[in-house]
Structure formats: structure tokens, C-alpha cells
mmCIF file of C-alpha atoms in Angstrom:
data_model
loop_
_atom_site.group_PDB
_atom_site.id
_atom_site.type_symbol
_atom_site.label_atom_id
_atom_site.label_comp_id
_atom_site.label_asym_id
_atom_site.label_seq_id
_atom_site.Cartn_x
_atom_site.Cartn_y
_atom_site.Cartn_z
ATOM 1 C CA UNK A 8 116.154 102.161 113.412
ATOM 2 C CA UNK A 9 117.825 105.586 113.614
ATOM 3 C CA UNK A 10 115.726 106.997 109.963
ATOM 4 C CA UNK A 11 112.485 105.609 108.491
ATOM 5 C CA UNK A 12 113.015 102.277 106.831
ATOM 6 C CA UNK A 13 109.795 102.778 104.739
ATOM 7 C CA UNK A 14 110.173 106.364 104.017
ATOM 8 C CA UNK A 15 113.433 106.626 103.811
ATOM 9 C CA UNK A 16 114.863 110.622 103.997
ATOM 10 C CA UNK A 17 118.835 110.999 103.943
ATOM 11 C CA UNK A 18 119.322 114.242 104.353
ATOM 12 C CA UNK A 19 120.026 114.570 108.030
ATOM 13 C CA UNK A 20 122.295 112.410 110.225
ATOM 14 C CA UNK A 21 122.355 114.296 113.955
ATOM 15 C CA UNK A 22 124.036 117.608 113.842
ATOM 16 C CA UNK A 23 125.424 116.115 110.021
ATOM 17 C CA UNK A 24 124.346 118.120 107.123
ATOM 18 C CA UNK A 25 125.455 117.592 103.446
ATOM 19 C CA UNK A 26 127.106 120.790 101.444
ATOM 20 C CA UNK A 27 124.979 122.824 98.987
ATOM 21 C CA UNK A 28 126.708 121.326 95.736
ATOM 22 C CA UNK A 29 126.267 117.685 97.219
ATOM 23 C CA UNK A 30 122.963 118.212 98.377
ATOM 24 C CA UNK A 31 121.648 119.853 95.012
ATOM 25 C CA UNK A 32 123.484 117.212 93.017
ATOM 26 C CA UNK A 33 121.752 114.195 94.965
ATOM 27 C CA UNK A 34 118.279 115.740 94.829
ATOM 28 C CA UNK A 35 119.092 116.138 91.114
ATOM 29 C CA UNK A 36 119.868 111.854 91.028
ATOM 30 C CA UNK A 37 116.464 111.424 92.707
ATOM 31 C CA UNK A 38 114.667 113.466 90.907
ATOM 32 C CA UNK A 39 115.989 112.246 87.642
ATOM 33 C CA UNK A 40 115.059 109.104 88.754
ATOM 34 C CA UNK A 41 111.783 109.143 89.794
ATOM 35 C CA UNK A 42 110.975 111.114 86.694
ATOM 36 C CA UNK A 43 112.469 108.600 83.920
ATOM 37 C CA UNK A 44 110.884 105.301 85.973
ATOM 38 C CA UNK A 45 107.241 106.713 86.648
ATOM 39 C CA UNK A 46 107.448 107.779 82.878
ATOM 40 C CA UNK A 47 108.087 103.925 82.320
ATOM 41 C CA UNK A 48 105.845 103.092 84.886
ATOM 42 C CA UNK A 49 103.720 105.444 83.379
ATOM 43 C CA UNK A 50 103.682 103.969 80.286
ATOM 44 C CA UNK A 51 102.605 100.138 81.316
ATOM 45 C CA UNK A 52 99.624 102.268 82.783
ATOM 46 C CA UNK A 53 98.279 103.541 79.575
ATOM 47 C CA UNK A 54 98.890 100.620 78.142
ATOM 48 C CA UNK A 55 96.921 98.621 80.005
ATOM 49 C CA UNK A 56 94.032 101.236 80.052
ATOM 50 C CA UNK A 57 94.515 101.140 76.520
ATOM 51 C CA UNK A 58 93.917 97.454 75.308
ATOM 52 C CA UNK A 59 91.289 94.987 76.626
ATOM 53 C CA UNK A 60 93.567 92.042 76.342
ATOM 54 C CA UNK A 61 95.503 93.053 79.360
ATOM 55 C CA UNK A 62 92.155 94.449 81.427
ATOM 56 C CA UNK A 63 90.900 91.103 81.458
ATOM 57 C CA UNK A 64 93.571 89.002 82.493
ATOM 58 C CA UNK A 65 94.200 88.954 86.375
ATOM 59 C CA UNK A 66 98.085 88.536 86.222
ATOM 60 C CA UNK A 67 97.783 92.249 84.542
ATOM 61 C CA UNK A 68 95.519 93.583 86.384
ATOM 62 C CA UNK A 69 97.712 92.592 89.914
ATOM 63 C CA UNK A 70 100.582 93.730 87.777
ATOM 64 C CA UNK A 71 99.641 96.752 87.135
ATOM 65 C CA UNK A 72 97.971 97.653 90.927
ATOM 66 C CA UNK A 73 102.076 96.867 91.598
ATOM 67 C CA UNK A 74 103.194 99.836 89.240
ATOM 68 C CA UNK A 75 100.570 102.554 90.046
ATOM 69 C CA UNK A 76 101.544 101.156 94.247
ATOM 70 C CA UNK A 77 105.016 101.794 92.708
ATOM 71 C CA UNK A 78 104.667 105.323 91.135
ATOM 72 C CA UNK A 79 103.114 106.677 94.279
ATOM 73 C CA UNK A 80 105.582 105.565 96.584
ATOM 74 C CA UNK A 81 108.781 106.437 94.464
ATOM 75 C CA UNK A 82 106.873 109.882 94.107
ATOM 76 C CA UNK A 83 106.130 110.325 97.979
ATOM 77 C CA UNK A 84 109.342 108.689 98.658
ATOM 78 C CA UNK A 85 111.089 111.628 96.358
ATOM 79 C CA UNK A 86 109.160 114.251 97.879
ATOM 80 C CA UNK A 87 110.080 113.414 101.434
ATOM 81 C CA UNK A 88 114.061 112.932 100.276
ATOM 82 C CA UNK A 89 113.370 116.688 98.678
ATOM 83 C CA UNK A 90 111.470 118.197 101.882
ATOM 84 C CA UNK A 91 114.178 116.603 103.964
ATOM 85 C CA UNK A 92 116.545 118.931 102.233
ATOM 86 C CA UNK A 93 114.775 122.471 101.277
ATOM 87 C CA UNK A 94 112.853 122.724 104.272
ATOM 88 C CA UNK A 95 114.283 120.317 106.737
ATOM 89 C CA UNK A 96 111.285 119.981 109.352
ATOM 90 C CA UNK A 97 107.783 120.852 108.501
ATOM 91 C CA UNK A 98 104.067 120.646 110.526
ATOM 92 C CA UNK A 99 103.475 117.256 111.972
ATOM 93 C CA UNK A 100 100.036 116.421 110.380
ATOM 94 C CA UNK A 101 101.016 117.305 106.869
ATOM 95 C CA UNK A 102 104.285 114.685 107.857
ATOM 96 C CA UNK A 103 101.696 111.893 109.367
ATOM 97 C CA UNK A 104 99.365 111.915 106.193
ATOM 98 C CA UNK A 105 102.604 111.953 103.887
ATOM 99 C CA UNK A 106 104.089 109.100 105.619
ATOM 100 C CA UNK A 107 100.675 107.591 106.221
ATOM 101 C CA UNK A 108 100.532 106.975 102.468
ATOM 102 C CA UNK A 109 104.174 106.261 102.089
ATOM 103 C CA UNK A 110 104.201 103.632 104.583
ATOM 104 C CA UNK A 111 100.966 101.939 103.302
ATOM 105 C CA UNK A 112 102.556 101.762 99.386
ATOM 106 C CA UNK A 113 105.807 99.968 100.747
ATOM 107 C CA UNK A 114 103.794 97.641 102.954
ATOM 108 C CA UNK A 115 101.757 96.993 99.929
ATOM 109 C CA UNK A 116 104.623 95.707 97.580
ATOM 110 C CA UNK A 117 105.504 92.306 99.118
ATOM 111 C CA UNK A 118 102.001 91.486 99.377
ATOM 112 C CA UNK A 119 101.243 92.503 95.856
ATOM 113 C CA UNK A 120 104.052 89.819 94.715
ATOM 114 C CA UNK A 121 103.372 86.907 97.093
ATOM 115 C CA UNK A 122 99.613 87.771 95.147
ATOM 116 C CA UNK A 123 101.271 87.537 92.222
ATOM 117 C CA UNK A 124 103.073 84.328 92.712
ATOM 118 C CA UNK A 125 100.146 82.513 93.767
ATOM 119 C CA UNK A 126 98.249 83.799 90.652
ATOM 120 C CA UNK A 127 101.376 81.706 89.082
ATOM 121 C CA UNK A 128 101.071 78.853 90.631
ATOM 122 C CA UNK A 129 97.383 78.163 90.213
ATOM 123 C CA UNK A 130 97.909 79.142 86.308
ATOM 124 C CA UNK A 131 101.019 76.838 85.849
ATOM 125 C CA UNK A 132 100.097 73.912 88.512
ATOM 126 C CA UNK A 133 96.490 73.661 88.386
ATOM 127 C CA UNK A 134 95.460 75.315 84.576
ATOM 128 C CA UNK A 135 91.990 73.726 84.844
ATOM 129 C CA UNK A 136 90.640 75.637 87.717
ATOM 130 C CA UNK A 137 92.481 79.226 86.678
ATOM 131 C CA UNK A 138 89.658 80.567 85.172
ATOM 132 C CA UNK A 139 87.082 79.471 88.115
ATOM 133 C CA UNK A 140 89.960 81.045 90.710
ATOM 134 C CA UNK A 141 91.358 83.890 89.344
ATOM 135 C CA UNK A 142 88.554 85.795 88.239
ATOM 136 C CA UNK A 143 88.584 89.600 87.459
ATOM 137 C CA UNK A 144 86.095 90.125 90.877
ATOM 138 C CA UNK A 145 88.027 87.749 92.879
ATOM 139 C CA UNK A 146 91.545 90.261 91.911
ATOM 140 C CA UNK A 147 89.977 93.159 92.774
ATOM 141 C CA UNK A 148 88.906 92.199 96.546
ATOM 142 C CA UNK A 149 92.555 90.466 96.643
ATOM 143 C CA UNK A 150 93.849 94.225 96.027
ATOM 144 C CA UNK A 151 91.299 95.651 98.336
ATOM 145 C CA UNK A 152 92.492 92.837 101.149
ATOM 146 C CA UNK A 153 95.780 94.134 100.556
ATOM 147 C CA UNK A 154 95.225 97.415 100.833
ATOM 148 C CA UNK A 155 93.022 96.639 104.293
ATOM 149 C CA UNK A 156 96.293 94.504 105.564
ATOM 150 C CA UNK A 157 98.479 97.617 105.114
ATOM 151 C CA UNK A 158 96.045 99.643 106.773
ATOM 152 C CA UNK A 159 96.122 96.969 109.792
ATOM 153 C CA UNK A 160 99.464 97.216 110.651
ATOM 154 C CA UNK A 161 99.303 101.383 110.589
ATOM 155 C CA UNK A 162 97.202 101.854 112.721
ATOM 156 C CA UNK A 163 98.255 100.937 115.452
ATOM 157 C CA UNK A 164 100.740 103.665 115.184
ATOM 158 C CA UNK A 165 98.526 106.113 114.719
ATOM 159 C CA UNK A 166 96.689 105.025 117.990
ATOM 160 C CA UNK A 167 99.903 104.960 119.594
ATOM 161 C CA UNK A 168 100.529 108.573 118.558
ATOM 162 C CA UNK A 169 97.300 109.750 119.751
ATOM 163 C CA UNK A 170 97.697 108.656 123.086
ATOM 164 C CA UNK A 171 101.080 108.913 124.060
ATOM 165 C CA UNK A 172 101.969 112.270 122.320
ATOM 166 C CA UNK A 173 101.169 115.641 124.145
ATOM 167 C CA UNK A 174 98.742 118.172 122.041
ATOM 168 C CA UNK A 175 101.729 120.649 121.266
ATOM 169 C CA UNK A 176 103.515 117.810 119.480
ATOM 170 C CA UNK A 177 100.678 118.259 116.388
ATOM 171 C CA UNK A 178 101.448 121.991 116.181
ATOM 172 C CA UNK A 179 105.141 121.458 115.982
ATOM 173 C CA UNK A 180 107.733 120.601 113.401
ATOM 174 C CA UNK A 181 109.736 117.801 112.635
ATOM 175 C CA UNK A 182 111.877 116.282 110.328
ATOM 176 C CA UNK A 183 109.678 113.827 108.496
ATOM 177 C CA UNK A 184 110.665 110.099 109.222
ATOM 178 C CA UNK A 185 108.897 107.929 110.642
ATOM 179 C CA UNK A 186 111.301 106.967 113.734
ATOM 180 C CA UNK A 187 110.872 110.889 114.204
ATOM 181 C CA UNK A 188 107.164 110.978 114.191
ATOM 182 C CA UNK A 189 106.252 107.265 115.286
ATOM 183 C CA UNK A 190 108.754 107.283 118.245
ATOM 184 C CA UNK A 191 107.369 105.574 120.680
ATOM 185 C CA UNK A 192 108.741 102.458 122.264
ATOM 186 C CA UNK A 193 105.719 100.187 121.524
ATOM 187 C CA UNK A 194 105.343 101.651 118.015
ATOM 188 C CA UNK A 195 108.740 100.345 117.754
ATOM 189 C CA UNK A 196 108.382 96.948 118.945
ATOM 190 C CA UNK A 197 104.982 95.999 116.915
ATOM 191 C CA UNK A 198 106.709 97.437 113.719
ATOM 192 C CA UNK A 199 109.753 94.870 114.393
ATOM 193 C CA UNK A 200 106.938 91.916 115.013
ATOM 194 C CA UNK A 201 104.877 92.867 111.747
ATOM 195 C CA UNK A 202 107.696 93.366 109.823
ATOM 196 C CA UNK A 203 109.487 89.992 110.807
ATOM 197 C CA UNK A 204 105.979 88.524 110.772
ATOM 198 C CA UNK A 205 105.101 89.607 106.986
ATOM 199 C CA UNK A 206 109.114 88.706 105.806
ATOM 200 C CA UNK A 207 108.212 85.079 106.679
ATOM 201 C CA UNK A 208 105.037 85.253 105.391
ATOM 202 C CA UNK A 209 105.722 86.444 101.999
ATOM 203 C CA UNK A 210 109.123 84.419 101.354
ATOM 204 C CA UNK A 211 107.415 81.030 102.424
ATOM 205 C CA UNK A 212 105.006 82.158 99.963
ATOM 206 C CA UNK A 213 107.234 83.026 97.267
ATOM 207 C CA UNK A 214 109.649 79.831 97.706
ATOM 208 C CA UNK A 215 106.921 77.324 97.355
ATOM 209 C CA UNK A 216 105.311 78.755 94.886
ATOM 210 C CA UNK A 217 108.446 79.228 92.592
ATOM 211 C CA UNK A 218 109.575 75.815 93.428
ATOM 212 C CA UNK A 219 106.682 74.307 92.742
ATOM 213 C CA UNK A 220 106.466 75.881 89.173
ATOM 214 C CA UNK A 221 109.642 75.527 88.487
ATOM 215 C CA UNK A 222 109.306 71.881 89.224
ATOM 216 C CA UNK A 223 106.335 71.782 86.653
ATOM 217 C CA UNK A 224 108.189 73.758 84.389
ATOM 218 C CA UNK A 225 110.955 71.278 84.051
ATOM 219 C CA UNK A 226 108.692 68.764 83.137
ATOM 220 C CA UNK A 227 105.431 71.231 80.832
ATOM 221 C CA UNK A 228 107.517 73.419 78.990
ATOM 222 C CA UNK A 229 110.823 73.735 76.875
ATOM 223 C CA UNK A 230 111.721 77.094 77.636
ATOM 224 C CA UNK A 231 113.285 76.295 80.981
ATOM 225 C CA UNK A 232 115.788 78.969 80.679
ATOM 226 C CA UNK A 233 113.228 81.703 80.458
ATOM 227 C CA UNK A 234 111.057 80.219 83.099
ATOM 228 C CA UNK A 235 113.994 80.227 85.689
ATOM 229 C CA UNK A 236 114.830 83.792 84.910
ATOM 230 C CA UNK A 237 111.765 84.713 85.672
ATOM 231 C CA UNK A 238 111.912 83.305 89.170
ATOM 232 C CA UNK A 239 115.116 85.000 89.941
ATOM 233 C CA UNK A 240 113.737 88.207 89.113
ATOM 234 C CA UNK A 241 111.134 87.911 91.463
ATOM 235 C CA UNK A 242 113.153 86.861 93.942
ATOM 236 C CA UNK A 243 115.916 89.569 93.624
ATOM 237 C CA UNK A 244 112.533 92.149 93.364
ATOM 238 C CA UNK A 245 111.004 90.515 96.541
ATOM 239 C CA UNK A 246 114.473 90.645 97.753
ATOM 240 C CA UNK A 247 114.947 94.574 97.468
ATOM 241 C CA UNK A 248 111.582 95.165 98.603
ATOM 242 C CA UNK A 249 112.187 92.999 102.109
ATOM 243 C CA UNK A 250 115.531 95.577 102.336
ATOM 244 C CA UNK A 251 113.482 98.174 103.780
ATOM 245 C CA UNK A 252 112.982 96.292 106.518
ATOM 246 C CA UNK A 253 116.294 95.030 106.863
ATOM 247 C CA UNK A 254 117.517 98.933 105.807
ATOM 248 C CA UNK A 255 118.807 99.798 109.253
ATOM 249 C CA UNK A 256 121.011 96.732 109.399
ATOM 250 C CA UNK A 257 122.159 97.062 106.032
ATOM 251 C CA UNK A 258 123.601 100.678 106.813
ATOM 252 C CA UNK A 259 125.254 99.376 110.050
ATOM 253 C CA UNK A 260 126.932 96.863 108.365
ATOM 254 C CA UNK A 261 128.463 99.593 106.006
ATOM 255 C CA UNK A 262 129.023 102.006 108.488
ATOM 256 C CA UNK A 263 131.419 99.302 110.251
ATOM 257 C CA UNK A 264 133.026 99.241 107.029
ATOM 258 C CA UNK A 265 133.112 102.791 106.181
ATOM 259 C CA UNK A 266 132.522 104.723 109.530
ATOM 260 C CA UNK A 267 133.752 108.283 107.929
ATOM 261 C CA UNK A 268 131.170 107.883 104.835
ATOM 262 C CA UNK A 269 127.836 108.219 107.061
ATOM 263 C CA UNK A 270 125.767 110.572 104.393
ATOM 264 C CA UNK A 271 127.078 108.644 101.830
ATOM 265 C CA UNK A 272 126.149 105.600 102.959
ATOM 266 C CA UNK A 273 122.288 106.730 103.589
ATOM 267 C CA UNK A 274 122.226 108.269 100.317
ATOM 268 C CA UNK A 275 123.161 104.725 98.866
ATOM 269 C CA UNK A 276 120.665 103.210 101.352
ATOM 270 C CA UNK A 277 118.001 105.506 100.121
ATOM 271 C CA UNK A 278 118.546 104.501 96.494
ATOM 272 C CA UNK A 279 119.131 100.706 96.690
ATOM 273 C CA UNK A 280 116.396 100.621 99.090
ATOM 274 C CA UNK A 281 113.697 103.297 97.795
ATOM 275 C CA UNK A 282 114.222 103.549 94.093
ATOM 276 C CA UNK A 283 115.988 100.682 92.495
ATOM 277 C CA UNK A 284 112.939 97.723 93.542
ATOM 278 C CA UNK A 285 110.844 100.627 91.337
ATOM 279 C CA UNK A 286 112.332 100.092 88.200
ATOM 280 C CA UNK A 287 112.193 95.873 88.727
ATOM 281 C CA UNK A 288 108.478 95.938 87.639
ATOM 282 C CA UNK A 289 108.506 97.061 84.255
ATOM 283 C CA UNK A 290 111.751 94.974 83.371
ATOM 284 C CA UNK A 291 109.876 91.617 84.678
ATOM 285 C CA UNK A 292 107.109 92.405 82.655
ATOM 286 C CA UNK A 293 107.574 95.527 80.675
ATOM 287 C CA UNK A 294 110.341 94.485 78.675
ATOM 288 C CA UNK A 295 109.969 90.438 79.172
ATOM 289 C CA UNK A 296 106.689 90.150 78.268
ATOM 290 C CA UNK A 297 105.770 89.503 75.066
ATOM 291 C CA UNK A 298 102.462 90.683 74.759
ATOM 292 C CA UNK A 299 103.336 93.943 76.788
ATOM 293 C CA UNK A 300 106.223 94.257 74.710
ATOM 294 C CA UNK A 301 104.260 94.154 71.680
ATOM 295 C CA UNK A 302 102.297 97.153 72.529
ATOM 296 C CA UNK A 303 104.453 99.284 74.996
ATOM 297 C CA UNK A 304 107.399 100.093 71.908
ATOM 298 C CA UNK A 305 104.838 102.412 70.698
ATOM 299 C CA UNK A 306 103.609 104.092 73.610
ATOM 300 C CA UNK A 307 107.245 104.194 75.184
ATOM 301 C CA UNK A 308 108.688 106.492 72.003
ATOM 302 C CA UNK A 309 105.294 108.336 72.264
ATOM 303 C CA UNK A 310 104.814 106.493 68.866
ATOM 304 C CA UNK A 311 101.060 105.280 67.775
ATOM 305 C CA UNK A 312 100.491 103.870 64.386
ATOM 306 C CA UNK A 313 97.178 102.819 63.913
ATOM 307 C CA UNK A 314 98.178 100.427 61.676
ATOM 308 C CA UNK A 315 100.350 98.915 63.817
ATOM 309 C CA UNK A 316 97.701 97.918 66.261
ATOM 310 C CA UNK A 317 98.519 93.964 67.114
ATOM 311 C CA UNK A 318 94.262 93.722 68.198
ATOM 312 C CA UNK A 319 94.399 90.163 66.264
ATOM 313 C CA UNK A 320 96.234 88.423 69.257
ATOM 314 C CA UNK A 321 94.222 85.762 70.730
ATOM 315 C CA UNK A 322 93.022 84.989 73.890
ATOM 316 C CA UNK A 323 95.269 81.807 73.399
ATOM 317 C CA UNK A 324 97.891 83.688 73.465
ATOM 318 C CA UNK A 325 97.320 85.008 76.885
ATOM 319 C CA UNK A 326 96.685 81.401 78.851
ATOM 320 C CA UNK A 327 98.881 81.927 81.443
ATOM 321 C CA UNK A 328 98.647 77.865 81.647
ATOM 322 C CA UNK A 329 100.998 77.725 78.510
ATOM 323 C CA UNK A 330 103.610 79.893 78.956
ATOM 324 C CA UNK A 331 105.579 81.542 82.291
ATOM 325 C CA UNK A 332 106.703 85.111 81.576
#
């Protein structure tokens, strides 16, 4: 890994530097979007603060840990990209805590989803014991196991650091990426083992859960079309989340391809990798979701009618036994 594959900076390549007008114009991109999707993402946030309906069901509530995990990366993520560029290096403890956080958020994704897709499974393949399961409690320590996974696999990096990096290396300056502030050899080897060990992990999660609803789909529901478009998306959104480990092969692949086009390709790298798996969230359930849908056109156009408040929707509506968003 010659950059961070969690956090992700572009703006340095050895000796490489991009020119003013390039530089300004890709910060610009970034910033552009990590503005419009945390507005989204923003959105689905006060929307779920502002309705009960969605509180109380634990496919929302896991959702929605998945955006705010998604807003603070893609803003960390954006600020790093920016520091890269303004100030190039800055003080090594600020960096740690910064990627600290960064690198917590990203491992947090794929576990989020393969928490997701079992939610889906036990709501589509076993209805009758969802509610005794999946209870608003049992979410919550799910999250908090999640969040004490991500914090597992840090630190040991952080120990590493501490003992194999001399005192003047925490008054100094560096560029902030990981592979330039985690650098040592066995930080590098146990974050190839965890990373390989959570990509299995998570996809044998993901494929027999999905089969297995799909399967039940075929034979519960008529809406197979919707059902199986749902799978792909959280597949392809698994899929672009698991490229951040697979980022440094994925740029050496294209720099075989392209060898002159080394900024460019990192740049690319930093979008499909960092940003785009951002904006998969609220299309899989922002825009595809009914019942979100219902609500969020309001909220999205900074429109509230009173009125207009759907509050009569059932709680048979939201049996995640009948229907697969």
C-alpha cells in the first residue's frame, strides 16, 4: 500500500505534485461532493429524528447508524484530501486522532451491512421470532459491538506506534496517510490479515443471507423484481466499500494501463473508493423506500406542510416480514 486505503489523500505521489488550477479544481469536486451527499445524508437524519415510525423499527435505526458512520467519514475523508493539498504535512497527533476516527468509520461500514442483512434475513425467513430478535436494545449493543470491533483492529496500531516510533516522531510533521503514520512492518502485516479476515467474513455473510431471502422471496412475495434489486444494491454497496481494501490493487492495475496518468488515477481512486459507496445509502433506502420516501420529499426541498403529515401509516405497514425494500 503506497497511500492510505482507508483514508485515502491524493494529493501527493513522491516528488509528484498536481498544478494550482488542477489542484483547486479537484478540491472543488470533493468538496461539492461531500457537501450535496451529507445534505442528503443529512436529510434521512432529521427524518428519522423526526417521526417515531422509523425510531422504532431496528432496520432504521441500523440504517441510519450507516448514514451518520457515512457523513463523518466522507467529512474526515474530505478534510484529509483538503489538508493533503493546502498544507501538505501537519503535527503527527492531530494526523493520528484524524485518521483514528477515519479509519474506525470505514471499518465500521461493512459491518454495519452484514448487520443489516442479517436483520433481513430473520425478518423475511423467520417473521415469527423478528420481534423477540431484533429488538430496539438488542440494535443498539449490535452498534456498540461494532463500534468495539473497529476499535479492536486499531489498536494494535496504535500500540505498534508507541513502541516502535522514536519520541521526535510525535513532534514532527507528516503527510497524513496512514501508510505514512502507521509504517511499520507489523502494522502492515496485521492490517492485510484483518482486512482479508473481515472481507470473508462479511461477504459469506452477505451471500447467504441474500440467497436465502431471495430464495424465500421467490416463493412469499410477487414483487420479485424489486426484491432482487434490492440485493444487487447491496452487493454493489458492500462491493465499493470492500474497494478500500482492495484500493492499492485497483490503482496498480490502472497504472499498468495508464502508467503516465499517476495523479489522475489516485484522484479517481479517491472518488470511486471514498465518496461514491457514500451516496449508495440514501438511494437503497432514501429514494427506494416507501415509507422514507413518503416523508423525506418534504424535508429534501426544505418543504414542511403540516398537513401533509402521512402520521396515519400503520405499524402494518412497517412489518419488515411483508415486504423487502
Amino acid at each position: 500500500m503506497n497511500l492510505s486505503s482507508v483514508n485515502g489523500t491524493s494529493a501527493v505521489v513522491g516528488n509528484q505534485r498536481d498544478f494550482f488550477t488542477i489542484a483547486v479544481t479537484k478540491n472543488v469536486i470533493v468538496t461539492v461532493l461531500c457537501i450535496s451527499i451529507n445534505y442528503i445524508n443529512g436529510t434521512l437524519v432529521h427524518t428519522f429524528r423526526k417521526h417515531r415510525i422509523f425510531s422504532s423499527n431496528p432496520r432504521y435505526i441500523l440504517f441510519i447508524h450507516l448514514v451518520l458512520n457515512d457523513m463523518l467519514q466522507l467529512a474526515l475523508s474530505t478534510l484529509l484530501h483538503i489538508i493533503s493539498y493546502a498544507l501538505h504535512t501537519i503535527n503527527v497527533p492531530f494526523c493520528i486522532i484524524l485518521l483514528i476516527v477515519s479509519i474506525l468509520t470505514t471499518l465500521n461500514t461493512p459491518l454495519n451491512l452484514a448487520g443489516m442483512a442479517v436483520e433481513c434475513y430473520i425478518a423475511i425467513c423467520i417473521p415469527l421470532r423478528h420481534g423477540q430478535i431484533c429488538t430496539i436494545r438488542k440494535t443498539y449493543i449490535l452498534i456498540g459491538l461494532i463500534w468495539v470491533a473497529s476499535t479492536l483492529s486499531i489498536l494494535p496500531d496504535v500500540f505498534i506506534l508507541l513502541a516502535t516510533e522514536p519520541v521526535q516522531f510525535f513532534y514532527s510533521k507528516v503527510l497524513c496517510a496512514r501508510d505514512y503514520v502507521f509504517r511499520s512492518n507489523h502494522s502492515l502485516k496485521k492490517r492485510d490479515a484483518s482486512h482479508i479476515i473481515c472481507l470473508i467474513l462479511v461477504w459469506l455473510t452477505l451471500l447467504y443471507t441474500y440467497f436465502r431471502i431471495l430464495f424465500v422471496a421467490k416463493e412469499a412475495t410477487l414483487d420479485i423484481k424489486k426484491a432482487r434489486n434490492t440485493i444487487l444494491l447491496h452487493g454493489f454497496q458492500l462491493l465499493l466499500c470492500m474497494l478500500t481494501y482492495m484500493r492499492p490493487m485497483f490503482e496498480q492495475g490502472l497504472l499498468y494501463l495508464l502508467p503516465k496518468q499517476l495523479l489522475a488515477i489516485r484522484f479517481a481512486s479517491y472518488v470511486i473508493v471514498q465518496i461514491l459507496p457514500r451516496f449508495v445509502s440514501p438511494v437503497v433506502y432514501g429514494l427506494r423506500d416507501q415509507t422514507f420516501r413518503r416523508y423525506i420529499r418534504r424535508y429534501l426541498l426544505c418543504k414542511v406542510n403540516i398537513s401533509s403529515h402521512p402520521e396515519n401509516i400503520t405499524m402494518s405497514n412497517m412489518r419488515p416480514a411483508i415486504k423487502l425494500q
